[in-house]
Amino acid sequence: MVLELYLDLYSQPCRSVYMFAKKNNIPFELKNVKLFEGQQYEEDFGKINPLRKVPALRDEDFTLAESIAILMYLAEKFKTPDHWYPSDLKKRARVNEYLSWQHVAVRANGSKVFWFKFMIPIITGEEVPKEKMDFVLEDLNMSLKLFEEKFLQDRPFIIGEQISLADLVAIVEMMQPVAAGLDIFEGRPKLSAWRDRVKEGIGRELFDEAHAAILKAKDISQMLDKSKLEFFKARVKKMLN
């Protein structure tokens, strides 16, 4: 039985798993789970991942949730090139350090910008109040500043001369606010140069393929199942409180 990956490329963690598997020629069957149609709540998917989130992995009778766990599993099972998840203890610790931090920083704040700037106006028909938008942008800018000063510094990549899982996870999260119309790389030459190196490390064609859907985010409004808008409105209410 071929390994199965349950993904929706509108999701940034799904894009990291997809690009990693493709880049490393890992054989897998792609199972599309359309989040905006609520397919994650269908009974069959619940058997794969009771958490009702993507990405998810099934490898014969073994299932796994959470993108970071999936990336590590793929790296170790398929013995991908060492630079992705280094065997050197200190380099691996640096990868783990970034992956541990990013959840509450670049990921959290970039996702909020995407929702506040793009998704919430679609769902509610109203713009997010300026003071709330400014607060979210301030948090994102602080995360990007910490990324440059602490994690990137003057290195080509987060752990040195070669791309790693840390860079892969970082870039997909930074592309989320870009998809909402906020070019976070403008005016940040160090960050822009790093982005270009990451694109080359992944392969521009693969990078563009993985991001094609999210960079046409305007199409999301046509995909939203109007019958499920109440679920999204409840999430929006929590975000704005």
Short mmCIF file of C-alpha atoms in Angstrom, two decimals:
data_model
loop_
_atom_site.label_atom_id
_atom_site.label_comp_id
_atom_site.label_asym_id
_atom_site.label_seq_id
_atom_site.Cartn_x
_atom_site.Cartn_y
_atom_site.Cartn_z
CA MET A 1 0.00 0.00 0.00
CA VAL A 2 1.48 3.34 -1.07
CA LEU A 3 1.83 6.08 1.54
CA GLU A 4 -1.13 8.49 1.52
CA LEU A 5 -0.99 12.21 2.24
CA TYR A 6 -4.21 14.05 3.01
CA LEU A 7 -3.70 17.66 1.99
CA ASP A 8 -5.28 20.93 0.99
CA LEU A 9 -2.72 23.28 -0.56
CA TYR A 10 -4.61 26.33 0.69
CA SER A 11 -3.11 25.26 4.04
CA GLN A 12 0.46 26.34 4.67
CA PRO A 13 1.46 23.20 6.68
CA CYS A 14 0.09 21.07 3.83
CA ARG A 15 2.26 22.94 1.36
CA SER A 16 5.38 22.22 3.40
CA VAL A 17 4.61 18.49 3.49
CA TYR A 18 3.72 18.43 -0.21
CA MET A 19 6.91 20.21 -1.32
CA PHE A 20 9.11 18.11 0.95
CA ALA A 21 7.69 14.85 -0.38
CA LYS A 22 7.88 15.99 -4.00
CA LYS A 23 11.38 17.45 -3.68
CA ASN A 24 12.69 14.21 -2.18
CA ASN A 25 10.92 11.89 -4.63
CA ILE A 26 8.93 10.24 -1.86
CA PRO A 27 6.21 8.12 -3.45
CA PHE A 28 2.75 9.03 -2.17
CA GLU A 29 -0.87 9.14 -3.16
CA LEU A 30 -2.39 12.59 -2.81
CA LYS A 31 -5.76 12.64 -1.08
CA ASN A 32 -7.34 16.07 -1.48
CA VAL A 33 -9.31 17.25 1.55
CA LYS A 34 -11.18 20.44 0.69
CA LEU A 35 -11.25 22.45 3.89
CA PHE A 36 -13.60 25.14 2.59
CA GLU A 37 -16.12 22.45 1.72
CA GLY A 38 -15.84 20.96 5.20
CA GLN A 39 -14.50 17.61 4.02
CA GLN A 40 -12.35 17.37 7.16
CA TYR A 41 -15.58 16.74 9.08
CA GLU A 42 -16.67 13.80 6.99
CA GLU A 43 -16.76 10.40 8.64
CA ASP A 44 -14.11 8.78 6.44
CA PHE A 45 -11.53 11.47 7.17
CA GLY A 46 -12.29 11.27 10.89
CA LYS A 47 -10.99 7.69 10.80
CA ILE A 48 -7.68 8.96 9.43
CA ASN A 49 -7.34 11.93 11.75
CA PRO A 50 -9.80 12.39 14.63
CA LEU A 51 -8.31 15.87 15.12
CA ARG A 52 -10.07 16.83 11.87
CA LYS A 53 -7.03 18.67 10.54
CA VAL A 54 -4.75 18.43 7.55
CA PRO A 55 -2.12 17.41 6.79
CA ALA A 56 -2.54 13.80 7.75
CA LEU A 57 -0.56 10.73 6.75
CA ARG A 58 -1.45 7.07 6.40
CA ASP A 59 1.33 4.54 5.94
CA GLU A 60 -0.36 1.14 5.80
CA ASP A 61 -1.96 0.75 9.25
CA PHE A 62 -0.08 3.73 10.72
CA THR A 63 -1.67 7.18 10.74
CA LEU A 64 -0.09 10.45 11.79
CA ALA A 65 -1.28 14.01 12.30
CA GLU A 66 0.54 17.35 12.62
CA SER A 67 2.79 18.68 9.87
CA ILE A 68 6.01 18.85 11.92
CA ALA A 69 5.64 15.24 13.04
CA ILE A 70 4.89 14.21 9.45
CA LEU A 71 7.93 16.03 8.07
CA MET A 72 10.21 14.38 10.63
CA TYR A 73 8.68 10.97 9.94
CA LEU A 74 9.21 11.33 6.20
CA ALA A 75 12.78 12.59 6.65
CA GLU A 76 13.75 9.66 8.82
CA LYS A 77 11.80 6.91 7.07
CA PHE A 78 12.99 7.84 3.59
CA LYS A 79 16.49 8.89 4.69
CA THR A 80 16.32 12.21 2.90
CA PRO A 81 19.53 14.27 2.47
CA ASP A 82 20.98 15.16 5.84
CA HIS A 83 20.65 18.93 5.42
CA TRP A 84 16.85 18.72 5.78
CA TYR A 85 16.93 17.32 9.31
CA PRO A 86 20.61 17.05 10.26
CA SER A 87 22.08 14.16 12.18
CA ASP A 88 24.50 16.60 13.82
CA LEU A 89 23.05 17.19 17.30
CA LYS A 90 23.52 20.95 17.41
CA LYS A 91 22.24 21.57 13.89
CA ARG A 92 19.19 19.42 14.54
CA ALA A 93 18.62 21.32 17.77
CA ARG A 94 18.58 24.58 15.78
CA VAL A 95 15.97 23.14 13.43
CA ASN A 96 13.91 21.98 16.41
CA GLU A 97 14.31 25.37 18.06
CA TYR A 98 12.78 27.18 15.10
CA LEU A 99 10.04 24.62 14.61
CA SER A 100 9.10 24.95 18.29
CA TRP A 101 9.04 28.76 18.21
CA GLN A 102 7.26 29.38 14.93
CA HIS A 103 3.85 28.07 16.06
CA VAL A 104 3.21 31.08 18.29
CA ALA A 105 5.08 33.61 16.16
CA VAL A 106 5.32 33.60 12.35
CA ARG A 107 2.59 31.00 11.95
CA ALA A 108 0.15 32.48 14.43
CA ASN A 109 0.62 36.07 13.30
CA GLY A 110 0.81 35.37 9.57
CA SER A 111 -2.39 33.33 9.76
CA LYS A 112 -4.15 36.11 11.65
CA VAL A 113 -3.19 38.63 8.99
CA PHE A 114 -4.59 36.33 6.31
CA TRP A 115 -7.85 35.99 8.21
CA PHE A 116 -8.15 39.63 9.25
CA LYS A 117 -7.17 41.11 5.89
CA PHE A 118 -8.87 38.60 3.60
CA MET A 119 -11.08 35.87 5.07
CA ILE A 120 -13.08 37.85 7.63
CA PRO A 121 -14.29 40.46 5.10
CA ILE A 122 -15.43 37.59 2.83
CA ILE A 123 -17.28 35.80 5.61
CA THR A 124 -18.84 38.80 7.35
CA GLY A 125 -18.98 41.34 4.54
CA GLU A 126 -17.23 43.86 6.79
CA GLU A 127 -13.65 45.05 7.21
CA VAL A 128 -11.83 44.32 10.45
CA PRO A 129 -11.58 47.46 12.63
CA LYS A 130 -8.36 49.34 11.94
CA GLU A 131 -7.10 49.15 15.53
CA LYS A 132 -7.37 45.35 15.50
CA MET A 133 -5.70 45.13 12.09
CA ASP A 134 -2.87 47.39 13.27
CA PHE A 135 -2.35 45.23 16.37
CA VAL A 136 -2.05 42.06 14.30
CA LEU A 137 0.35 43.71 11.83
CA GLU A 138 2.50 44.89 14.73
CA ASP A 139 2.75 41.33 16.06
CA LEU A 140 3.66 39.98 12.62
CA ASN A 141 6.32 42.64 12.10
CA MET A 142 7.84 41.78 15.47
CA SER A 143 7.93 38.07 14.55
CA LEU A 144 9.64 38.86 11.24
CA LYS A 145 12.17 41.07 13.03
CA LEU A 146 12.96 38.24 15.46
CA PHE A 147 13.20 35.82 12.56
CA GLU A 148 15.83 37.97 10.84
CA GLU A 149 17.81 38.89 13.93
CA LYS A 150 17.72 35.64 15.91
CA PHE A 151 17.08 32.78 13.50
CA LEU A 152 18.55 33.96 10.19
CA GLN A 153 21.22 36.46 11.24
CA ASP A 154 23.82 36.62 8.43
CA ARG A 155 23.48 33.02 7.31
CA PRO A 156 22.10 31.93 3.94
CA PHE A 157 19.63 29.61 5.71
CA ILE A 158 18.44 29.14 9.28
CA ILE A 159 21.06 26.54 10.22
CA GLY A 160 23.83 27.66 7.89
CA GLU A 161 24.75 26.98 4.30
CA GLN A 162 21.94 24.59 3.36
CA ILE A 163 18.16 24.55 3.42
CA SER A 164 16.44 22.62 6.21
CA LEU A 165 12.95 21.78 7.42
CA ALA A 166 13.07 25.04 9.38
CA ASP A 167 13.34 27.12 6.19
CA LEU A 168 10.64 25.10 4.48
CA VAL A 169 8.19 25.61 7.33
CA ALA A 170 9.09 29.29 7.59
CA ILE A 171 8.53 30.14 3.93
CA VAL A 172 5.05 28.63 3.65
CA GLU A 173 3.88 30.64 6.65
CA MET A 174 5.32 33.85 5.24
CA MET A 175 3.52 33.32 1.95
CA GLN A 176 0.13 33.34 3.70
CA PRO A 177 -0.03 37.12 4.32
CA VAL A 178 1.40 37.63 0.82
CA ALA A 179 -1.65 35.78 -0.51
CA ALA A 180 -3.86 38.24 1.38
CA GLY A 181 -2.21 41.16 -0.42
CA LEU A 182 0.47 42.07 2.12
CA ASP A 183 3.97 41.77 0.64
CA ILE A 184 5.97 41.21 3.82
CA PHE A 185 9.20 40.97 1.79
CA GLU A 186 8.98 44.53 0.48
CA GLY A 187 11.53 46.72 2.25
CA ARG A 188 13.22 43.70 3.82
CA PRO A 189 16.22 42.91 1.59
CA LYS A 190 17.64 40.24 3.91
CA LEU A 191 14.32 38.44 4.10
CA SER A 192 13.79 38.76 0.35
CA ALA A 193 17.22 37.30 -0.41
CA TRP A 194 16.52 34.40 1.96
CA ARG A 195 13.15 33.79 0.28
CA ASP A 196 14.85 33.60 -3.13
CA ARG A 197 17.43 31.11 -1.82
CA VAL A 198 14.67 28.96 -0.33
CA LYS A 199 12.80 29.00 -3.64
CA GLU A 200 15.93 27.82 -5.41
CA GLY A 201 16.54 25.17 -2.75
CA ILE A 202 13.04 23.80 -3.18
CA GLY A 203 12.93 24.36 -6.93
CA ARG A 204 11.02 27.32 -8.36
CA GLU A 205 8.69 25.17 -10.42
CA LEU A 206 7.68 23.08 -7.42
CA PHE A 207 7.38 26.18 -5.22
CA ASP A 208 5.11 27.89 -7.74
CA GLU A 209 3.01 24.75 -8.17
CA ALA A 210 2.45 24.41 -4.42
CA HIS A 211 1.50 28.10 -4.05
CA ALA A 212 -0.58 28.49 -7.21
CA ALA A 213 -3.92 28.09 -5.43
CA ILE A 214 -3.25 30.30 -2.41
CA LEU A 215 -1.87 33.10 -4.59
CA LYS A 216 -5.25 33.15 -6.33
CA ALA A 217 -6.97 33.53 -2.99
CA LYS A 218 -9.81 35.55 -4.48
CA ASP A 219 -11.24 32.24 -5.69
CA ILE A 220 -11.83 31.18 -2.07
CA SER A 221 -15.01 33.25 -1.89
CA GLN A 222 -16.50 31.12 -4.65
CA MET A 223 -15.54 27.90 -2.85
CA LEU A 224 -17.07 28.66 0.53
CA ASP A 225 -20.06 26.47 1.24
CA LYS A 226 -22.67 29.01 2.28
CA SER A 227 -24.35 26.39 4.48
CA LYS A 228 -21.17 26.19 6.56
CA LEU A 229 -20.67 29.92 6.98
CA GLU A 230 -22.03 29.79 10.54
CA PHE A 231 -19.05 27.61 11.52
CA PHE A 232 -16.65 30.17 10.07
CA LYS A 233 -18.55 33.04 11.69
CA ALA A 234 -18.14 31.37 15.08
CA ARG A 235 -14.39 31.15 14.50
CA VAL A 236 -14.29 34.78 13.41
CA LYS A 237 -16.08 35.86 16.59
CA LYS A 238 -13.44 34.12 18.71
CA MET A 239 -10.62 35.77 16.74
CA LEU A 240 -12.04 39.25 17.11
CA ASN A 241 -12.77 39.03 20.85
#
